PDB file of C-alpha atoms in Angstrom:
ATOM      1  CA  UNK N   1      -3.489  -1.619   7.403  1.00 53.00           C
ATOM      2  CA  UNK N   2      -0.770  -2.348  10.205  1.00 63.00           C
ATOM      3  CA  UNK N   3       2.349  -1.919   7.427  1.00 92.00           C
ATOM      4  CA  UNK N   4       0.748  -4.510   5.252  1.00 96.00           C
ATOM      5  CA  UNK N   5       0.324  -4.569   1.485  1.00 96.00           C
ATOM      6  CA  UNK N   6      -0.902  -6.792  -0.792  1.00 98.00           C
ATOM      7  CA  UNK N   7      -0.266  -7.440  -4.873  1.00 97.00           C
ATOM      8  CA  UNK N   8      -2.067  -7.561  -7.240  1.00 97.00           C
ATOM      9  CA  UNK N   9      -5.403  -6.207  -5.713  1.00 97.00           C
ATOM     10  CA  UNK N  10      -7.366  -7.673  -8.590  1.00 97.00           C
ATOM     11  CA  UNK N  11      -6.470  -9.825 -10.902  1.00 97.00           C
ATOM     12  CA  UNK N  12      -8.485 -11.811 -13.472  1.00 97.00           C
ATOM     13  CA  UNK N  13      -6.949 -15.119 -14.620  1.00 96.00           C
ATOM     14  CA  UNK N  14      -8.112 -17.879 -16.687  1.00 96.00           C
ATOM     15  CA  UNK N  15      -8.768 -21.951 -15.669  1.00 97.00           C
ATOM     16  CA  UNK N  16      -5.170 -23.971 -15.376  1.00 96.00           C
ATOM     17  CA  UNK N  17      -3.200 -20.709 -15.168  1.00 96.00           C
ATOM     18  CA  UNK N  18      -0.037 -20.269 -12.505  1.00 96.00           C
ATOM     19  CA  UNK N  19      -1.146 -17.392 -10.048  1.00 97.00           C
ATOM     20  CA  UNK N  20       1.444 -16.113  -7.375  1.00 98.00           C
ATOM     21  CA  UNK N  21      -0.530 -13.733  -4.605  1.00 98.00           C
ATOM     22  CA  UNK N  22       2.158 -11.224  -2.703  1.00 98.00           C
ATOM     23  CA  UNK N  23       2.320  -9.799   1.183  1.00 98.00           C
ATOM     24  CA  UNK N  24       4.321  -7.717   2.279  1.00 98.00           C
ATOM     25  CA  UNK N  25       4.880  -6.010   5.680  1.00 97.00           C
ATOM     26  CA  UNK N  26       7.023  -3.598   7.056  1.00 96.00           C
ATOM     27  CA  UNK N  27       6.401  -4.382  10.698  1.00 93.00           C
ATOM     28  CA  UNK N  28       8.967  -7.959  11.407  1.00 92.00           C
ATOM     29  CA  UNK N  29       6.450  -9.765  12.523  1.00 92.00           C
ATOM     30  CA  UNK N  30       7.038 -13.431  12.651  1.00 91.00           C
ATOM     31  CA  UNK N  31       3.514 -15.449  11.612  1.00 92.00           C
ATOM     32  CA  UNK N  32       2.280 -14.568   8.538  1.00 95.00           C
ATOM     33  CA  UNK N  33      -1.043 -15.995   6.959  1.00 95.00           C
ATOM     34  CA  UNK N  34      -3.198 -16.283   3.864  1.00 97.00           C
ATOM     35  CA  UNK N  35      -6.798 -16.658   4.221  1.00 97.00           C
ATOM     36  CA  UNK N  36      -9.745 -16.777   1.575  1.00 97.00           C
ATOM     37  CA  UNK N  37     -13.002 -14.471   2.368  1.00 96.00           C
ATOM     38  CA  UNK N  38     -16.254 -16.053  -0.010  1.00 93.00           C
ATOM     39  CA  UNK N  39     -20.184 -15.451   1.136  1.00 86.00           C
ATOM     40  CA  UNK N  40     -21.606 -17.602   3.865  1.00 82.00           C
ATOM     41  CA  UNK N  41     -17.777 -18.680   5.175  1.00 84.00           C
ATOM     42  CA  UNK N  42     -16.331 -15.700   7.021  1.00 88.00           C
ATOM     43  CA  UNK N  43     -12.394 -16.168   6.555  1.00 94.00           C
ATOM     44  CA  UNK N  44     -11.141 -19.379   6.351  1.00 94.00           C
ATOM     45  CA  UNK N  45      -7.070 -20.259   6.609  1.00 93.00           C
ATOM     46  CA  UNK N  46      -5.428 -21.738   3.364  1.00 95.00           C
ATOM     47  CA  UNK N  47      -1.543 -21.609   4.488  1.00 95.00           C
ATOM     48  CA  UNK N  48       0.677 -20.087   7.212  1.00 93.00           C
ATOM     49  CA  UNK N  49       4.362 -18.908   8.539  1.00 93.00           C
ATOM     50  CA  UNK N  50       5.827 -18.862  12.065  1.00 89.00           C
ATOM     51  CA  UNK N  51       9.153 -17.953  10.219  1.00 89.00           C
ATOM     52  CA  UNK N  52      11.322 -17.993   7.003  1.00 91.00           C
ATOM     53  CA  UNK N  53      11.163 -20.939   5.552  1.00 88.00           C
ATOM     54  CA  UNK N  54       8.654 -22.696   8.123  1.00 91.00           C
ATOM     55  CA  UNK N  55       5.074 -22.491   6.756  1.00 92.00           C
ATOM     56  CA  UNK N  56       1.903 -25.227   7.129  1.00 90.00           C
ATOM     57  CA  UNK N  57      -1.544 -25.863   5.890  1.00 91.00           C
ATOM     58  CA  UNK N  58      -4.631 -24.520   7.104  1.00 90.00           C
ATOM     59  CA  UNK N  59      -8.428 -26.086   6.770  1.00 88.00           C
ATOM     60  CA  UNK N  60      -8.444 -25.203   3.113  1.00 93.00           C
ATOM     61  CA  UNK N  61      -4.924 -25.442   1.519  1.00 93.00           C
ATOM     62  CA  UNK N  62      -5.620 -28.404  -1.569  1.00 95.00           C
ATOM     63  CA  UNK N  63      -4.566 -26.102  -4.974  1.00 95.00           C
ATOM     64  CA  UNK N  64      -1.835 -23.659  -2.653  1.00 97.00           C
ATOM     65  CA  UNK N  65       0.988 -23.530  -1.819  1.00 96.00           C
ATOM     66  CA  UNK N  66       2.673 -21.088  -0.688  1.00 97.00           C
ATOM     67  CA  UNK N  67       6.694 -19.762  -0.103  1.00 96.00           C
ATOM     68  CA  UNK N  68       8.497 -17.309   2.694  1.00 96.00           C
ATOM     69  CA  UNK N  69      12.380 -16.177   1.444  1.00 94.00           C
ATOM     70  CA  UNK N  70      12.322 -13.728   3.702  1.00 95.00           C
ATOM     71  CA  UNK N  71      10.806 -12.071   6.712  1.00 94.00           C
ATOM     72  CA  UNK N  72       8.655  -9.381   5.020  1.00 96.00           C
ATOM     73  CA  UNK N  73       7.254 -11.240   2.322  1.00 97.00           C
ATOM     74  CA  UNK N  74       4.835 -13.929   2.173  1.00 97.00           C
ATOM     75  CA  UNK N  75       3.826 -15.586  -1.309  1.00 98.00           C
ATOM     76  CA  UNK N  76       0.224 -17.249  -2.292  1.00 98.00           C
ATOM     77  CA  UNK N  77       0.728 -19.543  -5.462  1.00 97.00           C
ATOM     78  CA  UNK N  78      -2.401 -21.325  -7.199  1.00 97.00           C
ATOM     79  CA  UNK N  79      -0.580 -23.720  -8.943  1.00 93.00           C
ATOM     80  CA  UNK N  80      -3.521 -24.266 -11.897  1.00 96.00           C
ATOM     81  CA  UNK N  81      -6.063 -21.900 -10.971  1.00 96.00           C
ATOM     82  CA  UNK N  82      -9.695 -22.867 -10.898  1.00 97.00           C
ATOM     83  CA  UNK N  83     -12.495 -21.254 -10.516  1.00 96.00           C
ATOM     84  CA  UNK N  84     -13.338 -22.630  -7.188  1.00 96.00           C
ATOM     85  CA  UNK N  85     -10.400 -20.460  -6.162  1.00 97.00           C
ATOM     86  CA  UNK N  86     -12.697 -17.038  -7.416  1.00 97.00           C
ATOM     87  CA  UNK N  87     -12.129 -15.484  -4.237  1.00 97.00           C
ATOM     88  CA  UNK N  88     -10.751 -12.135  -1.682  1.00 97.00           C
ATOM     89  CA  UNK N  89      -7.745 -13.244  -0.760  1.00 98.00           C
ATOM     90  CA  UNK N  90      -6.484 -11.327   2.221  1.00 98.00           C
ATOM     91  CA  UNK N  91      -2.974 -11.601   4.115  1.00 97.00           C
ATOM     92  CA  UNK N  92      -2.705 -11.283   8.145  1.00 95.00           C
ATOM     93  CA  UNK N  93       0.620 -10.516  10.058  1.00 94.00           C
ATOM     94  CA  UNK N  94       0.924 -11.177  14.070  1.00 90.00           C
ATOM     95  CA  UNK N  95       3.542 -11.158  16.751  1.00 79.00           C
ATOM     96  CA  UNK N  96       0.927 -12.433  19.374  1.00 78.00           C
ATOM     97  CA  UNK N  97      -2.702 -12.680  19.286  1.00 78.00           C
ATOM     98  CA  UNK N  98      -3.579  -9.723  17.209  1.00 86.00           C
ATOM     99  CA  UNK N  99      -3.905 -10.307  13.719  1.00 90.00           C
ATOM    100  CA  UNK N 100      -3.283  -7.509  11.262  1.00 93.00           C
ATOM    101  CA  UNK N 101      -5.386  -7.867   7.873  1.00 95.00           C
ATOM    102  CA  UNK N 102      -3.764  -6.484   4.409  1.00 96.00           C
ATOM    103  CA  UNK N 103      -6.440  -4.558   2.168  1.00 96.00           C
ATOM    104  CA  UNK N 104      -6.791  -7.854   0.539  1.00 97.00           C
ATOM    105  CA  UNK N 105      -6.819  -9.089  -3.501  1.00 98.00           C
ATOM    106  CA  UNK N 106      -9.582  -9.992  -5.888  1.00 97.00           C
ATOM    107  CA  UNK N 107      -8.713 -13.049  -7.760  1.00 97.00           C
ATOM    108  CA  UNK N 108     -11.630 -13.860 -10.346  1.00 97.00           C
ATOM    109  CA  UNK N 109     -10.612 -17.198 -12.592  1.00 97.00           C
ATOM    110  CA  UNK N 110     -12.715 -17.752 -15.642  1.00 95.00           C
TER     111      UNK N 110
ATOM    112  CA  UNK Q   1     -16.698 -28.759  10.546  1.00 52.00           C
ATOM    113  CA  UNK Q   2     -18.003 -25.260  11.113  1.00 60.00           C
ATOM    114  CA  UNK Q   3     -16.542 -24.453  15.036  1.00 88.00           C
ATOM    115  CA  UNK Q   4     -17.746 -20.867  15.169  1.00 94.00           C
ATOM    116  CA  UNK Q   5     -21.553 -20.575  14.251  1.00 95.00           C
ATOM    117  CA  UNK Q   6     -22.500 -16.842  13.974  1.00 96.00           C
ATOM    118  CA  UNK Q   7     -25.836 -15.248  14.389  1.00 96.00           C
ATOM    119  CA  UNK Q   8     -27.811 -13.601  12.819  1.00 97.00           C
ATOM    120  CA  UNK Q   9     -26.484 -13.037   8.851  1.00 95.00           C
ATOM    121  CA  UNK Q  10     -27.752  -9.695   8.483  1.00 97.00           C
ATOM    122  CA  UNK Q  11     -29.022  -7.317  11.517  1.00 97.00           C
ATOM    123  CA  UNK Q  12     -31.071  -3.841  10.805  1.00 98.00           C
ATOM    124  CA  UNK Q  13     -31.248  -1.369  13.925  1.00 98.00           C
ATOM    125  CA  UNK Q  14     -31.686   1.931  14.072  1.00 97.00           C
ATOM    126  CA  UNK Q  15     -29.626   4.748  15.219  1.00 97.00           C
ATOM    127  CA  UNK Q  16     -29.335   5.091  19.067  1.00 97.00           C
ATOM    128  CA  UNK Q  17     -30.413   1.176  19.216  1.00 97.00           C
ATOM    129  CA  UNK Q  18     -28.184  -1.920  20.726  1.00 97.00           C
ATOM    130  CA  UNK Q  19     -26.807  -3.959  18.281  1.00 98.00           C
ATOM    131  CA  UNK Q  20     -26.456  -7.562  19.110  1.00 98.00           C
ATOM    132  CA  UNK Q  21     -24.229 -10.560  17.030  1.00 98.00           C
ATOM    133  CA  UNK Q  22     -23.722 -13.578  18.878  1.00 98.00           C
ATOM    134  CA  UNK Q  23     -21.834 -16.624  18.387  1.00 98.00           C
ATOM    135  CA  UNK Q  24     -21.454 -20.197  19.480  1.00 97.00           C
ATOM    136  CA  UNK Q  25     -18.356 -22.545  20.132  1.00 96.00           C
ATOM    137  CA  UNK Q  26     -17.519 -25.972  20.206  1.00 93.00           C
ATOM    138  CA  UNK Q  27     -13.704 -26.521  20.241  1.00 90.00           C
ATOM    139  CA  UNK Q  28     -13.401 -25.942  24.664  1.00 90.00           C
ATOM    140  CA  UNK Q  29      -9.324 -25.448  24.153  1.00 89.00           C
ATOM    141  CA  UNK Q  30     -10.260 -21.982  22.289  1.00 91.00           C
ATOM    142  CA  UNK Q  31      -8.287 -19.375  24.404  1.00 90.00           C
ATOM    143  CA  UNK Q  32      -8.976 -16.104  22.218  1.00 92.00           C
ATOM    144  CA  UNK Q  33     -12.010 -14.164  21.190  1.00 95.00           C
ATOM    145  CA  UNK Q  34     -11.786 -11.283  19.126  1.00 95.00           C
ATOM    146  CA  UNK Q  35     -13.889  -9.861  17.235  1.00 97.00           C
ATOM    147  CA  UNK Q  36     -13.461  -8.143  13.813  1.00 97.00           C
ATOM    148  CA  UNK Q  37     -15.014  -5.167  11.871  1.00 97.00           C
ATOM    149  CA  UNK Q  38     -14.984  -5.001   7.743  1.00 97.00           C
ATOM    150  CA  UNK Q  39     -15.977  -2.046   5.380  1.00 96.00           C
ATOM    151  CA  UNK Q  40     -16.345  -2.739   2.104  1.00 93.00           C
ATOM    152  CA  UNK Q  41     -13.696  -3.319  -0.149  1.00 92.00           C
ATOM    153  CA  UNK Q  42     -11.137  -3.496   3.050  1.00 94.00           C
ATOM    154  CA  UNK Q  43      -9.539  -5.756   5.331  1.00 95.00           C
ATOM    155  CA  UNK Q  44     -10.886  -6.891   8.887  1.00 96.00           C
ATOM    156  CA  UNK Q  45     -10.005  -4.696  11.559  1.00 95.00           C
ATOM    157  CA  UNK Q  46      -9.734  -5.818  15.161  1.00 94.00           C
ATOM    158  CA  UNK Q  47     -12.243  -4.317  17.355  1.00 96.00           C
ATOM    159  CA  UNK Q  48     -12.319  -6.279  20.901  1.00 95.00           C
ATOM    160  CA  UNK Q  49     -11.095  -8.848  21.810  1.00 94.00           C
ATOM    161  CA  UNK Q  50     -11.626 -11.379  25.234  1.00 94.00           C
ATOM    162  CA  UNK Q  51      -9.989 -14.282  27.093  1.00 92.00           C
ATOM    163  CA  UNK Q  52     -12.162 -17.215  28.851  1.00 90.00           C
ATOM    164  CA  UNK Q  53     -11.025 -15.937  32.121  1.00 91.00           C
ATOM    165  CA  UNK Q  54     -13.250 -13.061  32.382  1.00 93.00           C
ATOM    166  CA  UNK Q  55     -17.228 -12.993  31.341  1.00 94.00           C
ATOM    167  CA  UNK Q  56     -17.423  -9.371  29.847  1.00 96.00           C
ATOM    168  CA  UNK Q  57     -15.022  -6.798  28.165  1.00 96.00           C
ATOM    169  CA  UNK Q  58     -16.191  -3.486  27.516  1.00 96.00           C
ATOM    170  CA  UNK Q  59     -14.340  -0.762  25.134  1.00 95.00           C
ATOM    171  CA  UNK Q  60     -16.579   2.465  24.306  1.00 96.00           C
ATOM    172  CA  UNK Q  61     -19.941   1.691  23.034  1.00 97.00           C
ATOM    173  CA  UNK Q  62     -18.277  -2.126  22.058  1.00 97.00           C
ATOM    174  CA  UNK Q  63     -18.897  -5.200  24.504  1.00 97.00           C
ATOM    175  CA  UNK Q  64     -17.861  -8.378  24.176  1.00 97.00           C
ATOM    176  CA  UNK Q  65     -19.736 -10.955  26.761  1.00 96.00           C
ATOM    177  CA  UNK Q  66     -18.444 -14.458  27.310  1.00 96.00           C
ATOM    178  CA  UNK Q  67     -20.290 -17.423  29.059  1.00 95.00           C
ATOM    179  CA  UNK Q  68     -18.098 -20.163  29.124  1.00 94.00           C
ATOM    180  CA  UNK Q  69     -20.192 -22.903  30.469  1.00 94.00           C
ATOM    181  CA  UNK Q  70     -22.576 -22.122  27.802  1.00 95.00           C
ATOM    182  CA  UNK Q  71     -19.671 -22.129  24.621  1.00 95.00           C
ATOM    183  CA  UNK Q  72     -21.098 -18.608  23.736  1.00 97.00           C
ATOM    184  CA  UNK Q  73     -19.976 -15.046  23.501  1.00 97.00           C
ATOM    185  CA  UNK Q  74     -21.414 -11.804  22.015  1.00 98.00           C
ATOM    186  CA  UNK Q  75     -20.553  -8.525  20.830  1.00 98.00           C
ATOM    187  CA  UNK Q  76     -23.102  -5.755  21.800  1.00 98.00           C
ATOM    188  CA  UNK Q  77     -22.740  -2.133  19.973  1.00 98.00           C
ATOM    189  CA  UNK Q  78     -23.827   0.220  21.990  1.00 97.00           C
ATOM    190  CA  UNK Q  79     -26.211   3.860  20.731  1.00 97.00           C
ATOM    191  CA  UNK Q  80     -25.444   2.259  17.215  1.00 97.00           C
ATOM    192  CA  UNK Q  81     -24.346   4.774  14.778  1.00 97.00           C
ATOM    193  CA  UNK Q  82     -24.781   4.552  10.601  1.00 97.00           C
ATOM    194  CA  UNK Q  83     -20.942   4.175  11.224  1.00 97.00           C
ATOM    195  CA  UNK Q  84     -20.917   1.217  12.226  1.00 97.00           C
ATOM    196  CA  UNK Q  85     -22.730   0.020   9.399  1.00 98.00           C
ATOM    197  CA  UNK Q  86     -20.451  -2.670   8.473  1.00 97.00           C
ATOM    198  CA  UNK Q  87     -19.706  -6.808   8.501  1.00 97.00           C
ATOM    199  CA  UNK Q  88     -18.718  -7.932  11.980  1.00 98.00           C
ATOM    200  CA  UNK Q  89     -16.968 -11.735  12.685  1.00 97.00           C
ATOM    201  CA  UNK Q  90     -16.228 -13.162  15.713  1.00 97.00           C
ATOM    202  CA  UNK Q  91     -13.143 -15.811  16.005  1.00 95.00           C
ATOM    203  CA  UNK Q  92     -11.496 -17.711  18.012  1.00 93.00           C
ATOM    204  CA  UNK Q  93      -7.846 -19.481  18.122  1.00 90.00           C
ATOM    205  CA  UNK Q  94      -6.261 -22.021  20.078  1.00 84.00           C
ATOM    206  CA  UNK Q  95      -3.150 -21.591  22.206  1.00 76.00           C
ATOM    207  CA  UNK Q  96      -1.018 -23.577  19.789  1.00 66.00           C
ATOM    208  CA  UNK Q  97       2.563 -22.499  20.022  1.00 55.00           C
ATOM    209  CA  UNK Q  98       3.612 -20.996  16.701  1.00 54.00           C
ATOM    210  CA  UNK Q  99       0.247 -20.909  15.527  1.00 63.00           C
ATOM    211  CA  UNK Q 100      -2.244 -18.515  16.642  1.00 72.00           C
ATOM    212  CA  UNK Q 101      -4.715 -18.807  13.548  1.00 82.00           C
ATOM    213  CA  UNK Q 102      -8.001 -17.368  13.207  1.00 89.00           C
ATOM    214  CA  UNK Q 103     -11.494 -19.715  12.880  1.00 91.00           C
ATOM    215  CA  UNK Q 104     -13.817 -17.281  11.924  1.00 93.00           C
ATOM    216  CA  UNK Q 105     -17.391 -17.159  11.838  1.00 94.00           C
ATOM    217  CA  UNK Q 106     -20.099 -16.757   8.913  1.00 94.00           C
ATOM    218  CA  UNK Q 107     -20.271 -12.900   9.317  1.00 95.00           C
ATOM    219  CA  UNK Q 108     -22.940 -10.222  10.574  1.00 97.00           C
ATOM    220  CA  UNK Q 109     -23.900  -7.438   8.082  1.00 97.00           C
ATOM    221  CA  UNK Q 110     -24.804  -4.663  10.190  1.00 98.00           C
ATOM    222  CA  UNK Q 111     -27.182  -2.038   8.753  1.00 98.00           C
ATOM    223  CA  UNK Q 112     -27.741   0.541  11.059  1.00 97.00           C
ATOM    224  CA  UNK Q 113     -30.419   3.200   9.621  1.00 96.00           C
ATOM    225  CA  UNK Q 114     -30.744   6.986  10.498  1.00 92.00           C
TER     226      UNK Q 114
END
């Protein structure tokens, strides 16, 4: 998985909970991204980085937010969790046009 | 505002057939097509990718064509093998400076029977 890991890689939460979602890579890339994976919606982009400290939103970023301290990390937070946000959440690294997918997290919120 | 419309959901060929997924575009600025291969329970993997300026890319059994007057590209799989039994997405980004993110399609689940 391209020096790319992701924690948890399942978690179970309940409704109005505080989630935070964690990548990390080894590899120094500079854009970093969080994207959602549900049925019928392929992968669709929630937030991303083109450095520390410089993030934006993607289509589907209402309930996230997310934070980037440093180079190799790259934090999801669901600020009350919902259960519209039951999802695989996977993180993607690049340094051009290739996109490099973590192994991705199960959040179920009940 | 789905910009990548993928076809068809789920695809059964046999072994030693030609698998074909194709998808549609409407955004004309997209400058990247790759596509993408997922097993269960991992991430996507890159498997080919193409830019506008050339109407077919081949790697191994894996082809990617491109028609650009038409919006539409497709990935064929060559003498399928139950290995490649697996979810397949096409994409496409934008040259945006800084940017580079992915629209995906809906997804292909590939079932390829011995």
């Amino acid at each position: 998985d391209a020096g790319i890991t992701q924690s948890p890689r399942h978690k179970v939460t309940e409704t109005g909970t505080p989630v935070t979602l964690r990548c990390h890579q080894t590899e120094n890339h500079r854009y970093m991204y969080w994207y959602r994976q549900d049925p019928g919606h392929g992968l669709r982009l929630i937030h991303y980085s083109y450095g520390v400290k410089d993030t934006d939103k993607g289509e589907v970023s209402d309930g996230y937010s997310v934070s980037r301290s440093k180079t190799e990390d790259f934090l999801l937070t669901l600020e009350s969790a919902t259960s519209s946000q039951t999802s695989v959440y996977f993180c993607a690294i690049s340094g051009t046009d290739t996109q490099y997918f973590g192994p991705g997290t199960r959040l179920t919120v009940l | 505002q789905q910009q990548v419309k993928q076809s068809p959901q789920s695809l059964i060929v046999q072994k030693g057939g030609i698998s074909i997924i194709n998808c549609a575009y409407e955004n004309t600025a997209f400058d990247y097509f790759p596509w993408y291969q997922q097993f269960p329970g991992k991430g996507p993997a890159l498997l080919i990718a193409i830019r506008p300026d050339v109407s077919e890319k081949k790697e191994g059994r894996f082809t990617i064509s491109f028609n650009k007057s038409a919006k539409q590209f497709s990935l064929h799989i060559m003498d399928s093998q139950p290995g490649d039994s697996a979810t397949y997405f096409c994409a496409a980004s934008l040259p945006s400076t800084g940017r580079r993110a992915l629209t995906f399609g809906s997804g292909t689940r590939l079932q390829v029977q011995p």
